Amino acid sequence: MNKPSVLWIEDSARFELRSLVGPLLFSGRYDFNLAEDVTSAMHLLRAKEYVGVIVDIRLPPGIDPEWRKHYRESGANKVHSQLGLKLLYWLLGKNPSIHSETPPAWIKPQNIGVFTVESQNEIQSDLDALGIEIFKQKSAGLPDTVLLDLINELLAKSKLQA
Amino acid sequence: MLGMPYDAIATFLVFIIGVPALVIQSMDEEVRRAVMKHPWALVIRAGSPFIIALLIVFAASAIILLSASGETPAAPTPAAAAPSAAEQILTAVEKQMALAQDDQNSQNKREQVWSITIILLALLTTGASGLVLYEYGMRDRVIAGLMKPVLKHVQKDGQLDEQALTVLVELGEQSQPGEDRQMILNTLGELTQQIRGNRFYRGDSLEPLIDGLKNILVSVPPGDPKNFRTAVGILQEILMTPPASPEQRSSDLFYAIRALSELSRAALTHIEQASEIEHLVLVCTGSLQTALVFYPAATTEVSQALFEIGIAAMGKKQPLAAIAALDKLFSLVEENEPASGELVADMLGLASHFWAGGETARQYVEARLTSTKGDLEQTRRKALQAARDHCAQTMQFETADNLDKMMAGLRKI
């Protein structure tokens, strides 16, 4: 039986990558994928369904011209452009004008968790608008299993809602 | 007679030739080499203002000469009765005054012509120098200039002009890792999108570009992580875009798979920061697996690429990168249940290196092998034997030896 596929869209977790992804790979429970920019994420999400998608808010655009335009228009700065949020608004069909492609039909708010440096207060209105319930702030002192735990939580919740 | 201002004209002519010479002198060696691949473009760009300047000077000289020859000498006085002495003196004075007036007029005309000439030369020099500085003074402009003929060809028939592309790729290979190389990679990224978006694209015209991309990064260490990320992004674009039509050929896809494998292995060798390597290899292995959604026929190529990446990561003591590759192989076996052939040989071959790598790694592999037992077409013993034979035939002797050890170890369990 195929393992559930999960996708982590994240570009800056260089130093904690081994500690965060190691437990996931070692568990052998998930088919884990990593996208490091919005273009790659879009390619991966278009290719197949993921039971869980963990998204960072601060993302670079990649090589797609439309995402690059959004990035430039907001000062070519990951913090200000918040491409992760734009990606979510596009993916969940809340703002189709963000990108000319049609978002994949399978993706629902319950497939998505947000794991970012921003505090929940800062983006709560966006999370509410998008209908996303799973959120974790990146901060000091998180356990190495935080990503695995987040995915487990996401999957448990989406099973319940299903 | 011409009254030519030689000093000023010579200064402008020297300037027109001197600025391009200075710009070429100040270029980085690799950029100069790339520009000199098409010397005529530079000769025309630098030489044409010089020729125009000479023509302006010749035209000015001609105007002055023509106007001097066209001047009418004073009409001789008709023969008459012998003038008196006073009249003769008066006539001579008038003549002298007329001559002086003529001289003054032609002097004024010459000055006017040369003033206009100098203004024209100044404008020409400024314009030509500015243009040379704009086109050749900055690396990104030089790259844009090199890109022009490649793009022109692509827009015409969707094919790459290999000769023009080679100049770009060679510049990328010789450029320093980091920003200089990034400019070339960004250009190749744009080119990839242009080709793939072209209505003539049939899935088989990117080989030279993919080859060039790989050569740029594999050529000289140390590697810059950002350069690698950009190259991987371009290959992802090729791998993860569904074919536009069922007739589309898949040769670009196969080249992209090979290139992704080589880039991952080059990253393991050339990049110094372990965290960057891990990140890059995780992205690459995921892209390889995802490409199979659109091109399931490439399973063997992908499994071989994952095997090569995993072995290289083991050799470089990068456990996360190695496990990422092995995990993808296990996933592929599950997705292709009942799996057989080279896919299983690659999975078992890489697993055997973990088996030989220490007790904890062995336990990990054992647990994963147990969970995939039902996914194999053959029994595990037969699959191991087939994998061992495959590795021996393809001269992967170390892997074959490790498979022997794993077979012996698993028999005891």
Coordinates of C-alpha atoms in Angstrom, one line a residue, chain A residues 79 81 146:
Chain A
V79 CA 9.1 39.0 4.5
S81 CA 5.9 39.6 -0.2
V146 CA 7.8 19.1 15.5

